[in-house]
PDB file of C-alpha atoms and ligand atoms in Angstrom:
ATOM      1  CA  MET A  10      83.607  64.077 118.685  1.00 52.00           C
ATOM      2  CA  HIS A  11      83.451  61.078 120.989  1.00 71.00           C
ATOM      3  CA  ARG A  12      85.877  58.199 120.775  1.00 90.00           C
ATOM      4  CA  ILE A  13      85.353  54.554 121.630  1.00 95.00           C
ATOM      5  CA  ILE A  14      88.447  53.159 123.353  1.00 96.00           C
ATOM      6  CA  ILE A  15      89.691  49.838 121.923  1.00 97.00           C
ATOM      7  CA  LYS A  16      91.285  47.652 124.615  1.00 97.00           C
ATOM      8  CA  ASN A  17      94.509  45.728 124.097  1.00 97.00           C
ATOM      9  CA  ALA A  18      95.319  42.316 125.587  1.00 97.00           C
ATOM     10  CA  ALA A  19      96.600  43.801 128.867  1.00 98.00           C
ATOM     11  CA  ASP A  20      93.496  45.946 129.228  1.00 98.00           C
ATOM     12  CA  LEU A  21      91.311  42.901 128.639  1.00 98.00           C
ATOM     13  CA  GLU A  22      93.161  40.960 131.347  1.00 98.00           C
ATOM     14  CA  GLY A  23      92.467  43.831 133.733  1.00 98.00           C
ATOM     15  CA  MET A  24      88.836  43.975 132.672  1.00 98.00           C
ATOM     16  CA  ARG A  25      88.473  40.211 133.181  1.00 98.00           C
ATOM     17  CA  ALA A  26      89.787  40.544 136.729  1.00 98.00           C
ATOM     18  CA  SER A  27      87.507  43.424 137.704  1.00 98.00           C
ATOM     19  CA  GLY A  28      84.566  41.780 135.939  1.00 98.00           C
ATOM     20  CA  HIS A  29      85.131  38.529 137.773  1.00 98.00           C
ATOM     21  CA  ILE A  30      85.148  40.307 141.133  1.00 98.00           C
ATOM     22  CA  ALA A  31      81.977  42.197 140.240  1.00 98.00           C
ATOM     23  CA  ALA A  32      80.293  38.892 139.385  1.00 98.00           C
ATOM     24  CA  ARG A  33      81.417  37.233 142.621  1.00 98.00           C
ATOM     25  CA  VAL A  34      80.135  40.144 144.702  1.00 98.00           C
ATOM     26  CA  ARG A  35      76.845  40.186 142.748  1.00 98.00           C
ATOM     27  CA  ASP A  36      76.217  36.477 143.214  1.00 98.00           C
ATOM     28  CA  THR A  37      77.268  36.465 146.882  1.00 98.00           C
ATOM     29  CA  VAL A  38      75.135  39.460 147.843  1.00 98.00           C
ATOM     30  CA  ALA A  39      72.234  38.052 145.792  1.00 98.00           C
ATOM     31  CA  LYS A  40      72.253  34.922 147.958  1.00 98.00           C
ATOM     32  CA  SER A  41      71.757  37.005 151.097  1.00 97.00           C
ATOM     33  CA  VAL A  42      68.705  38.840 149.762  1.00 98.00           C
ATOM     34  CA  SER A  43      65.879  37.508 151.934  1.00 98.00           C
ATOM     35  CA  PRO A  44      62.867  38.756 153.920  1.00 98.00           C
ATOM     36  CA  GLY A  45      63.862  40.968 156.866  1.00 98.00           C
ATOM     37  CA  VAL A  46      67.277  41.956 155.515  1.00 98.00           C
ATOM     38  CA  THR A  47      67.683  45.712 155.005  1.00 98.00           C
ATOM     39  CA  THR A  48      69.065  47.171 151.813  1.00 98.00           C
ATOM     40  CA  GLY A  49      71.707  48.852 153.999  1.00 98.00           C
ATOM     41  CA  GLU A  50      72.897  45.464 155.238  1.00 98.00           C
ATOM     42  CA  LEU A  51      73.284  44.341 151.619  1.00 98.00           C
ATOM     43  CA  GLY A  52      75.420  47.422 150.948  1.00 98.00           C
ATOM     44  CA  ASP A  53      77.567  46.755 154.029  1.00 98.00           C
ATOM     45  CA  TYR A  54      78.055  43.142 152.960  1.00 98.00           C
ATOM     46  CA  ALA A  55      79.127  44.260 149.488  1.00 98.00           C
ATOM     47  CA  ALA A  56      81.636  46.667 151.050  1.00 98.00           C
ATOM     48  CA  GLU A  57      83.203  43.808 153.027  1.00 98.00           C
ATOM     49  CA  LEU A  58      83.401  41.656 149.913  1.00 98.00           C
ATOM     50  CA  PHE A  59      85.012  44.444 147.860  1.00 98.00           C
ATOM     51  CA  LYS A  60      87.630  44.805 150.562  1.00 98.00           C
ATOM     52  CA  GLY A  61      88.279  41.054 150.628  1.00 98.00           C
ATOM     53  CA  PHE A  62      88.987  41.137 146.889  1.00 98.00           C
ATOM     54  CA  GLY A  63      91.312  44.134 147.229  1.00 98.00           C
ATOM     55  CA  ALA A  64      88.820  46.130 145.194  1.00 98.00           C
ATOM     56  CA  GLU A  65      86.561  49.084 145.785  1.00 98.00           C
ATOM     57  CA  SER A  66      83.110  50.273 144.860  1.00 98.00           C
ATOM     58  CA  ALA A  67      83.057  52.160 141.579  1.00 98.00           C
ATOM     59  CA  PHE A  68      79.772  53.792 142.644  1.00 98.00           C
ATOM     60  CA  LEU A  69      80.632  55.222 146.080  1.00 98.00           C
ATOM     61  CA  GLY A  70      81.222  58.933 145.608  1.00 97.00           C
ATOM     62  CA  TYR A  71      80.459  58.831 141.882  1.00 97.00           C
ATOM     63  CA  LYS A  72      78.808  62.230 141.301  1.00 96.00           C
ATOM     64  CA  GLY A  73      78.265  62.075 145.061  1.00 97.00           C
ATOM     65  CA  PHE A  74      76.446  58.717 145.211  1.00 98.00           C
ATOM     66  CA  PRO A  75      76.426  57.717 148.900  1.00 98.00           C
ATOM     67  CA  GLY A  76      76.184  53.904 148.608  1.00 98.00           C
ATOM     68  CA  GLN A  77      78.557  50.995 147.974  1.00 98.00           C
ATOM     69  CA  ILE A  78      76.112  49.398 145.533  1.00 98.00           C
ATOM     70  CA  CYS A  79      72.679  50.271 144.171  1.00 98.00           C
ATOM     71  CA  VAL A  80      69.697  48.376 145.581  1.00 98.00           C
ATOM     72  CA  SER A  81      66.383  49.081 143.846  1.00 98.00           C
ATOM     73  CA  VAL A  82      63.226  47.398 145.161  1.00 98.00           C
ATOM     74  CA  ASN A  83      60.027  46.662 143.170  1.00 98.00           C
ATOM     75  CA  GLU A  84      59.115  49.914 141.344  1.00 98.00           C
ATOM     76  CA  GLY A  85      62.735  50.997 141.855  1.00 98.00           C
ATOM     77  CA  VAL A  86      64.448  51.036 138.449  1.00 98.00           C
ATOM     78  CA  VAL A  87      68.064  51.947 139.301  1.00 98.00           C
ATOM     79  CA  HIS A  88      70.244  53.980 141.685  1.00 98.00           C
ATOM     80  CA  GLY A  89      68.503  52.958 144.930  1.00 98.00           C
ATOM     81  CA  ILE A  90      70.607  53.927 147.951  1.00 98.00           C
ATOM     82  CA  PRO A  91      71.136  51.120 150.510  1.00 98.00           C
ATOM     83  CA  GLY A  92      69.359  52.104 153.721  1.00 98.00           C
ATOM     84  CA  LYS A  93      66.729  51.147 156.261  1.00 98.00           C
ATOM     85  CA  ARG A  94      64.237  49.501 153.926  1.00 97.00           C
ATOM     86  CA  ARG A  95      63.531  45.904 154.844  1.00 98.00           C
ATOM     87  CA  ILE A  96      63.120  43.321 152.092  1.00 98.00           C
ATOM     88  CA  ALA A  97      59.725  41.584 152.230  1.00 98.00           C
ATOM     89  CA  LEU A  98      58.392  38.360 150.776  1.00 98.00           C
ATOM     90  CA  GLY A  99      57.199  38.972 147.212  1.00 98.00           C
ATOM     91  CA  ASP A 100      59.701  41.776 146.526  1.00 98.00           C
ATOM     92  CA  ILE A 101      62.000  41.962 143.552  1.00 98.00           C
ATOM     93  CA  VAL A 102      65.401  43.443 144.382  1.00 98.00           C
ATOM     94  CA  SER A 103      67.740  44.791 141.724  1.00 98.00           C
ATOM     95  CA  LEU A 104      71.395  44.783 142.751  1.00 98.00           C
ATOM     96  CA  ASP A 105      73.785  46.897 140.681  1.00 98.00           C
ATOM     97  CA  ILE A 106      77.451  46.300 141.443  1.00 98.00           C
ATOM     98  CA  GLY A 107      80.342  48.400 140.144  1.00 98.00           C
ATOM     99  CA  VAL A 108      83.893  47.358 141.009  1.00 98.00           C
ATOM    100  CA  ARG A 109      87.173  49.153 140.518  1.00 98.00           C
ATOM    101  CA  HIS A 110      90.241  46.899 140.624  1.00 98.00           C
ATOM    102  CA  GLY A 111      93.710  47.355 139.172  1.00 98.00           C
ATOM    103  CA  GLY A 112      92.557  50.493 137.385  1.00 98.00           C
ATOM    104  CA  TYR A 113      89.655  48.792 135.582  1.00 98.00           C
ATOM    105  CA  VAL A 114      85.933  48.854 136.215  1.00 98.00           C
ATOM    106  CA  GLY A 115      83.440  45.972 136.060  1.00 98.00           C
ATOM    107  CA  ASP A 116      79.711  46.706 136.130  1.00 98.00           C
ATOM    108  CA  THR A 117      76.921  44.154 136.534  1.00 98.00           C
ATOM    109  CA  ALA A 118      73.356  43.900 137.790  1.00 98.00           C
ATOM    110  CA  THR A 119      70.781  41.273 138.559  1.00 98.00           C
ATOM    111  CA  THR A 120      67.215  41.234 139.825  1.00 98.00           C
ATOM    112  CA  VAL A 121      66.499  38.798 142.657  1.00 98.00           C
ATOM    113  CA  MET A 122      62.964  37.508 143.273  1.00 98.00           C
ATOM    114  CA  VAL A 123      62.160  37.049 146.959  1.00 98.00           C
ATOM    115  CA  GLY A 124      59.532  34.329 147.065  1.00 97.00           C
ATOM    116  CA  VAL A 125      57.669  35.953 144.172  1.00 98.00           C
ATOM    117  CA  THR A 126      54.512  34.087 143.148  1.00 96.00           C
ATOM    118  CA  ASP A 127      52.920  36.705 140.855  1.00 98.00           C
ATOM    119  CA  PRO A 128      53.362  35.209 137.352  1.00 98.00           C
ATOM    120  CA  GLU A 129      53.524  38.641 135.699  1.00 98.00           C
ATOM    121  CA  ILE A 130      56.418  39.706 137.908  1.00 98.00           C
ATOM    122  CA  ILE A 131      58.236  36.434 137.244  1.00 98.00           C
ATOM    123  CA  ARG A 132      57.690  36.999 133.511  1.00 98.00           C
ATOM    124  CA  LEU A 133      59.035  40.566 133.790  1.00 98.00           C
ATOM    125  CA  VAL A 134      62.228  39.438 135.507  1.00 98.00           C
ATOM    126  CA  ARG A 135      62.804  36.529 133.101  1.00 98.00           C
ATOM    127  CA  THR A 136      62.106  38.733 130.087  1.00 98.00           C
ATOM    128  CA  THR A 137      64.666  41.301 131.238  1.00 98.00           C
ATOM    129  CA  ALA A 138      67.309  38.587 131.628  1.00 98.00           C
ATOM    130  CA  LEU A 139      66.431  37.294 128.150  1.00 98.00           C
ATOM    131  CA  ALA A 140      66.626  40.818 126.720  1.00 98.00           C
ATOM    132  CA  LEU A 141      70.185  41.089 128.043  1.00 98.00           C
ATOM    133  CA  GLU A 142      71.043  37.704 126.505  1.00 98.00           C
ATOM    134  CA  ALA A 143      69.651  38.869 123.161  1.00 98.00           C
ATOM    135  CA  GLY A 144      71.721  42.047 123.379  1.00 98.00           C
ATOM    136  CA  ILE A 145      74.870  40.068 124.099  1.00 98.00           C
ATOM    137  CA  ALA A 146      74.144  37.722 121.184  1.00 98.00           C
ATOM    138  CA  ALA A 147      73.884  40.743 118.858  1.00 98.00           C
ATOM    139  CA  ALA A 148      77.137  42.264 120.160  1.00 98.00           C
ATOM    140  CA  ARG A 149      79.482  40.904 117.502  1.00 98.00           C
ATOM    141  CA  ALA A 150      82.331  42.493 115.587  1.00 98.00           C
ATOM    142  CA  GLY A 151      81.153  43.996 112.294  1.00 97.00           C
ATOM    143  CA  ARG A 152      77.614  44.682 113.462  1.00 98.00           C
ATOM    144  CA  ARG A 153      76.345  48.137 114.426  1.00 98.00           C
ATOM    145  CA  LEU A 154      75.796  49.354 117.955  1.00 98.00           C
ATOM    146  CA  SER A 155      72.049  49.791 117.516  1.00 98.00           C
ATOM    147  CA  ASP A 156      71.729  46.123 116.525  1.00 98.00           C
ATOM    148  CA  VAL A 157      72.331  45.487 120.233  1.00 98.00           C
ATOM    149  CA  SER A 158      69.775  48.129 121.240  1.00 98.00           C
ATOM    150  CA  HIS A 159      67.206  46.728 118.849  1.00 98.00           C
ATOM    151  CA  ALA A 160      67.718  43.121 119.993  1.00 98.00           C
ATOM    152  CA  ILE A 161      67.137  44.149 123.614  1.00 98.00           C
ATOM    153  CA  GLU A 162      64.053  46.210 122.823  1.00 98.00           C
ATOM    154  CA  THR A 163      62.504  43.497 120.661  1.00 98.00           C
ATOM    155  CA  VAL A 164      62.508  40.942 123.490  1.00 98.00           C
ATOM    156  CA  ALA A 165      60.980  43.385 125.983  1.00 98.00           C
ATOM    157  CA  VAL A 166      58.333  44.778 123.641  1.00 98.00           C
ATOM    158  CA  ARG A 167      57.235  41.378 122.306  1.00 98.00           C
ATOM    159  CA  ALA A 168      56.594  40.371 125.917  1.00 98.00           C
ATOM    160  CA  GLY A 169      54.369  43.428 126.354  1.00 98.00           C
ATOM    161  CA  PHE A 170      56.755  45.390 128.578  1.00 98.00           C
ATOM    162  CA  SER A 171      58.491  48.792 128.198  1.00 98.00           C
ATOM    163  CA  VAL A 172      62.194  49.547 128.097  1.00 98.00           C
ATOM    164  CA  VAL A 173      63.332  52.512 130.150  1.00 98.00           C
ATOM    165  CA  ARG A 174      64.645  55.249 127.856  1.00 98.00           C
ATOM    166  CA  ALA A 175      65.984  57.717 130.388  1.00 97.00           C
ATOM    167  CA  PHE A 176      68.966  55.489 131.278  1.00 97.00           C
ATOM    168  CA  VAL A 177      71.222  53.545 128.945  1.00 98.00           C
ATOM    169  CA  GLY A 178      74.127  51.119 128.766  1.00 98.00           C
ATOM    170  CA  HIS A 179      77.629  52.436 128.155  1.00 98.00           C
ATOM    171  CA  GLY A 180      81.192  51.806 127.146  1.00 98.00           C
ATOM    172  CA  ILE A 181      83.375  50.854 130.125  1.00 98.00           C
ATOM    173  CA  GLY A 182      87.074  50.421 130.865  1.00 98.00           C
ATOM    174  CA  ARG A 183      89.367  52.493 133.042  1.00 98.00           C
ATOM    175  CA  LYS A 184      86.329  54.671 133.595  1.00 97.00           C
ATOM    176  CA  MET A 185      82.863  53.416 134.474  1.00 97.00           C
ATOM    177  CA  HIS A 186      81.215  55.463 131.758  1.00 97.00           C
ATOM    178  CA  GLU A 187      83.039  55.601 128.443  1.00 97.00           C
ATOM    179  CA  ASP A 188      81.655  56.170 124.974  1.00 97.00           C
ATOM    180  CA  PRO A 189      79.384  55.035 123.459  1.00 97.00           C
ATOM    181  CA  GLN A 190      76.016  55.374 125.153  1.00 97.00           C
ATOM    182  CA  ILE A 191      73.956  52.253 124.451  1.00 98.00           C
ATOM    183  CA  PRO A 192      70.192  52.828 124.434  1.00 98.00           C
ATOM    184  CA  ASN A 193      68.009  49.772 125.026  1.00 98.00           C
ATOM    185  CA  PHE A 194      65.840  50.720 122.051  1.00 98.00           C
ATOM    186  CA  GLY A 195      66.151  51.850 118.459  1.00 98.00           C
ATOM    187  CA  ARG A 196      66.221  50.854 114.819  1.00 98.00           C
ATOM    188  CA  PRO A 197      68.924  48.327 113.874  1.00 98.00           C
ATOM    189  CA  GLY A 198      71.912  49.109 111.657  1.00 98.00           C
ATOM    190  CA  GLN A 199      72.713  52.517 113.183  1.00 97.00           C
ATOM    191  CA  GLY A 200      75.646  53.925 115.103  1.00 96.00           C
ATOM    192  CA  PRO A 201      79.306  52.895 115.220  1.00 96.00           C
ATOM    193  CA  LYS A 202      80.515  49.544 113.939  1.00 97.00           C
ATOM    194  CA  LEU A 203      81.433  47.132 116.740  1.00 98.00           C
ATOM    195  CA  LEU A 204      85.127  46.220 116.772  1.00 98.00           C
ATOM    196  CA  GLU A 205      87.098  43.580 118.618  1.00 98.00           C
ATOM    197  CA  GLY A 206      88.422  45.016 121.886  1.00 98.00           C
ATOM    198  CA  MET A 207      85.492  47.299 122.642  1.00 98.00           C
ATOM    199  CA  THR A 208      84.171  46.737 126.151  1.00 98.00           C
ATOM    200  CA  LEU A 209      80.547  47.541 126.818  1.00 98.00           C
ATOM    201  CA  ALA A 210      78.160  47.454 129.770  1.00 98.00           C
ATOM    202  CA  LEU A 211      74.798  46.242 128.438  1.00 98.00           C
ATOM    203  CA  GLU A 212      71.971  46.849 130.866  1.00 98.00           C
ATOM    204  CA  PRO A 213      68.295  46.576 129.973  1.00 98.00           C
ATOM    205  CA  MET A 214      65.932  48.196 132.484  1.00 98.00           C
ATOM    206  CA  VAL A 215      62.430  46.916 131.756  1.00 98.00           C
ATOM    207  CA  ASN A 216      59.176  48.220 133.256  1.00 98.00           C
ATOM    208  CA  MET A 217      55.986  46.216 133.618  1.00 98.00           C
ATOM    209  CA  GLY A 218      53.963  49.370 132.925  1.00 98.00           C
ATOM    210  CA  ALA A 219      54.962  52.522 131.080  1.00 98.00           C
ATOM    211  CA  ALA A 220      58.584  53.476 130.376  1.00 98.00           C
ATOM    212  CA  ASP A 221      58.369  56.765 132.286  1.00 98.00           C
ATOM    213  CA  VAL A 222      60.515  57.128 135.375  1.00 98.00           C
ATOM    214  CA  GLU A 223      61.012  59.749 138.059  1.00 98.00           C
ATOM    215  CA  VAL A 224      63.696  60.493 140.635  1.00 98.00           C
ATOM    216  CA  MET A 225      62.686  60.392 144.326  1.00 98.00           C
ATOM    217  CA  GLU A 226      63.363  63.129 146.890  1.00 96.00           C
ATOM    218  CA  ASP A 227      66.718  61.563 147.862  1.00 96.00           C
ATOM    219  CA  GLY A 228      67.975  62.787 144.482  1.00 97.00           C
ATOM    220  CA  TRP A 229      69.052  59.301 143.367  1.00 98.00           C
ATOM    221  CA  THR A 230      66.406  56.576 143.558  1.00 98.00           C
ATOM    222  CA  VAL A 231      64.795  56.182 140.126  1.00 98.00           C
ATOM    223  CA  VAL A 232      61.314  54.641 140.153  1.00 98.00           C
ATOM    224  CA  ALA A 233      58.703  53.755 137.553  1.00 98.00           C
ATOM    225  CA  LYS A 234      56.326  56.707 137.416  1.00 98.00           C
ATOM    226  CA  ASP A 235      53.302  54.394 137.530  1.00 98.00           C
ATOM    227  CA  ARG A 236      54.896  52.530 140.485  1.00 98.00           C
ATOM    228  CA  LYS A 237      54.689  49.184 138.686  1.00 98.00           C
ATOM    229  CA  PRO A 238      57.603  46.734 139.047  1.00 98.00           C
ATOM    230  CA  SER A 239      60.857  47.194 137.123  1.00 98.00           C
ATOM    231  CA  ALA A 240      63.732  44.762 136.498  1.00 98.00           C
ATOM    232  CA  HIS A 241      67.398  45.325 135.609  1.00 98.00           C
ATOM    233  CA  PHE A 242      70.118  42.975 134.389  1.00 98.00           C
ATOM    234  CA  GLU A 243      73.625  43.978 133.312  1.00 98.00           C
ATOM    235  CA  HIS A 244      76.814  42.371 132.075  1.00 98.00           C
ATOM    236  CA  THR A 245      80.120  43.903 131.068  1.00 98.00           C
ATOM    237  CA  VAL A 246      81.161  42.287 127.775  1.00 98.00           C
ATOM    238  CA  ALA A 247      84.105  42.458 125.381  1.00 98.00           C
ATOM    239  CA  ILE A 248      83.564  42.371 121.620  1.00 98.00           C
ATOM    240  CA  ALA A 249      85.592  39.416 120.361  1.00 98.00           C
ATOM    241  CA  GLY A 250      86.298  37.494 117.137  1.00 95.00           C
ATOM    242  CA  GLY A 251      83.210  35.329 117.652  1.00 95.00           C
ATOM    243  CA  PRO A 252      80.513  35.777 120.269  1.00 97.00           C
ATOM    244  CA  ALA A 253      81.109  38.544 122.818  1.00 98.00           C
ATOM    245  CA  GLU A 254      83.038  37.518 125.911  1.00 98.00           C
ATOM    246  CA  ILE A 255      80.994  38.062 129.079  1.00 98.00           C
ATOM    247  CA  LEU A 256      83.442  39.542 131.599  1.00 98.00           C
ATOM    248  CA  THR A 257      81.094  39.596 134.597  1.00 98.00           C
ATOM    249  CA  ILE A 258      80.715  35.843 135.106  1.00 94.00           C
TER     250      ILE A 258
HETATM  251 MG1  LIG B  12      76.179  50.337 134.092  1.00 87.87          MG
END
């Protein structure tokens, strides 16, 4: 039987600190995403920033992951390894940042548009951000976990896009992946009741085409099987008395 860990006030302070660092690194690296920059350079920059905050990557070495952050371009869904690929005009670049600081993990992602003019791609990225917002709005004490899943899915599906099913959001705290798993789809009113002090990483991954994904030969990079664009946004949140507190801002 799995157990969802309820955080006390000290835990939440720790989670706020790690979440804040994750957000700062996300926003700083996002600003340096531009044509000609390699994904490896973005990873190196993130490593410097982690160090400056007295923090470390929560991803590096996780199940053997070789990067400081995940950088997933265009049809890349998640888990892209920073490397030689050069960002080009018209790309969308998903940055996933996991920080460990003071024994607590913060996890956040954003998708940056690099001079994108294709209206469908812009709509995909905006929809994914809105799906995350809808999930956060549904994440309130007393509601059920799948209310969050359903809220996310509804936004994506109404826009005509597909939510990725092979990867899900998760509980988070002293470990990056705690119970529960949080699918980005499903009927409402199911699963555990949300309680104040639960900390969750909500992370819709939305595909322009079909939901199917596959893993590339590097063993990590997950791409949309139909090679159509995919977007990813993530916040770490704490269930509170009223609306959820977003920790990664
Ligand atoms: Mg995550």
